[in-house]
Amino acid sequence: MALATPLIGGLLMGVDRKLTARMQERVGPPLAQPFYDALKLWGKTVMIDSSLQPALAFGYLGFALVAAGLVTFRQNLLLVLFVTGMADICLTVAAFDAKSPYSYLSGRREFLAMLSYEPVMLLAYTAIFMVTGSFTIRGIYEYGAPLLLVLPAALVALEIVLVIEMKKSPFDVSGHAHQELVRGVFTEFSGYTMALIELGRWTKLATTMMILSLFWAPSPVIGGAISLVMFFVVLMVDNLYPRLTWQRMLRTTWAVGFALILLNVAALAVGGVIL
Amino acid sequence: MTLVQKARLKSLWVVHFDCGGCNGCDIEVLAALTPKFDVERFGIVNIGDPKQADIMVLTGPVNHKNKRVLRDLYEEVPDPKMVIAVGTCACTGGIFHNCPNILGGVNKVVPVDVYVPGCAARPEQIIDGVVLAMKKLAGEAPEEDE
Amino acid sequence: MIPFGPQHPVLPEPIQLQFYVDEEKIVDVLPNIGYVHRGIERAMELNDYRRNIYLCERICGICNVIHGQTYARLIEKLTGTEVPIRARYLRTIWAEVARLQSHLLWLGLFAESIGFESLFMKIWRDREIVLELTEATNGHRIHMGTTVIGGVSKDLDERLRDRYLGDMDRLRKEVDDWGHVFVKDVAFREKTVGKGILPKKDAVHLGAVGPVIRGSGVPRDMRSNGYGVYGELDFEPVTHDGCDSYSRAMVRLDETYQSIDLVKRAIDQLSEGPLVEKNEGFPDGVAMVRSEQPRGECFYYGVGNGTIHLERCRIRTPTLPNIPPLLQMLIGHDVADIPTIVHSIDPCMSCTERVTYVEEAA
Amino acid sequence: MPRFLGNILENLLGKPATVRYPFEKPEHVPGTRGEISFDMSKCDQCQDCERLCPSGAIEVDVEGKRIEWDPYRCIYCHLCVRSCMHEAITPLDNVQPPGYRLEKKVFEA
């Protein structure tokens, strides 16, 4: 199951590209396009700037896969968060390690992106803990009632996280900002290292989607539908907004994300659901 | 044909460099990405990063200042790669053939695989050129008889 | 130090801007142009003057119509040819169609430079209307090539005339459809308002031209000199006082509407008459002409010596005078603002037929 | 506010604007400046086209009654078509397709 996550993520990426193209009045690439891209990248000659790069690319994919595995085996959410964080750090370090100024700048921005969404995720998990009394996914399943009914605002906050995670505008400051930074953090990867990074991204996307589907934990089908709706909303937002700066990203995520979750928790406390 | 080779034909990432033409071809290359022509149907993306590109789309005649840039860029694109010269000036120099600072076509600096004529080359011609490059990548191109 | 170009996805043309940044703040910027230097002015002296019109059209593919017309006006001045009135009207119509094409291209690229890809795609789709019109006129999407010395080589027949009027209405509707995004969208305003300030005094002092100077509130537009038939079309330059990227975008958006109106008005006033006046003799004497390109003032200076070759031809295209203001605009802004500010001057590097050698100060 | 929402939904539900080239041939526009063809029975080798060609794409061999036209050098301005006194040059419908190497087209009497 954990090994299938890259496939799900890849398919989602294909859906993403197709839908984006349709929103722009184009036909768009076939659904399997990300797989073609990754396969092709695997067969290309690789140019390696530093010997650390391949190791870090493997690390990125590895940590992402571990995170996916932890989610499938219903482990601790905090652990998932830290392992995904490790994956991101691999990417950031690899970007810093390359000698290109574009790579360096976007590595810096990727770091800031992590800084902006991880606290929100942490807070959301804490809210889940306050409701269910457990940080583990198993605990969420055992809680019985769908989380969406108790924590709707936290889901909205996680929507912002998904935007950053998928590197979509308005907060695509590090990955997709080709107008500013060519290919962002991916500038200096080529050949199989890039293919690994792509696989890692798919895995991470699928992991995040699985976490989102926990908001209707008793039924994976409804949960999956919720996460797909959120995915679609991200695509809409991507096509509706230009890119903003990282300063704005940090401010928005912290202000809106924290406020939403704290309000949610406060409302629950007042309503007597928790404590 | 292996799986990787098949995938290669369906995912061509383009890096575009203007060697000093009139912009006519450059905007047509861009126009090929926009809704009316939408080359993303074939998996073609303008990637802008030479390290991940498969196809170099070159426009404009080469002059003495940018031939070094062009050569560096060519070196940076990893194998297997295809070079498409788009437009009359990129093929032979065209109307700039007697300008003093012009070397001629881009084939004076880097080996060219496909020549797309036209001033400016139309998006249909550019798509045809990419199809020819795909055939060459697949090994279906006629052998050079020299 | 960040090298921006010569190969960069946002700017397909080769120019290098070397940014010296502190964290993400721009401290200093050095331009390095000349990647497109071809030596056109020299080639124009080598060629037959009648052939040069095609060379001039290929100085810049985006403003090719106006380049060709300006050169034709130069030669007409040097040979004393009078252009028939119908030809002057047709030239004006086609110049405005070219301006529409260029402004739509720019608005699209500007939307892309702030990361608004769906808007870019939308605008470029609407731009195809203009390109199809150009193609229907003379069989090519970019290079219209209708200008000849002494007049025009194509006529606007009844069928084409109706198509022009119909397409202009269609285009107006499409521009209405997305124009408000440029004016009112909050995120768009956040990226442009107050970015790339060029005060009125500096704009004049640094010699900015075209929409850059008009965006700083100076009504300087060569079309108000009334060349072609602009004198008969009640032309008024568009200005905005914001002095920033936003008002430069607004100038171009308003000029898009203005061009649609000008085309329609010129077609209404079109009178019958000959298309071309045969030019006799060879260029002799000294002349200069100025015209307004989508990017600003274009200046041609020519010396003829009574032979088939020109003695000297000097071309001043609009992008070069806009580079010094650009450098001033950029300093103090973030790296994230580079694409917007660089694009706000509408750089067209193929016009910039000059070479610089940049050396870092020790 | 997201002012573009209506537009995006319209695009999503509507038909894409893409012309499916090369699977569907686009409609031919009359007067397209494409390839040219020389009618050698009308040509009297006056060399006007060679002299006028802005990019030097036409070479006339007077002795051999032979014209070489380089499609990769031609800028498709059709100045030759307009200026040929004998109307020996006709524009063809199609545009020159791309090729693997630079070739000239030869027209012989």
Short mmCIF file of C-alpha atoms in Angstrom, two decimals, chain D residues 1 8-9 28 41 62 66 90 93 96 102 107:
data_model
loop_
_atom_site.label_atom_id
_atom_site.label_comp_id
_atom_site.label_asym_id
_atom_site.label_seq_id
_atom_site.Cartn_x
_atom_site.Cartn_y
_atom_site.Cartn_z
CA MET D 1 -11.82 39.10 -5.13
CA ILE D 8 -12.52 29.57 -15.48
CA LEU D 9 -15.72 27.63 -14.89
CA HIS D 28 -6.66 27.34 -45.49
CA SER D 41 8.15 28.37 -69.63
CA VAL D 62 21.05 32.41 -67.21
CA ARG D 66 17.93 27.14 -64.22
CA THR D 90 3.23 31.67 -58.49
CA ASP D 93 -1.01 27.09 -51.11
CA GLN D 96 7.29 24.90 -46.63
CA LEU D 102 19.15 22.38 -45.81
CA PHE D 107 13.56 24.68 -61.30
#
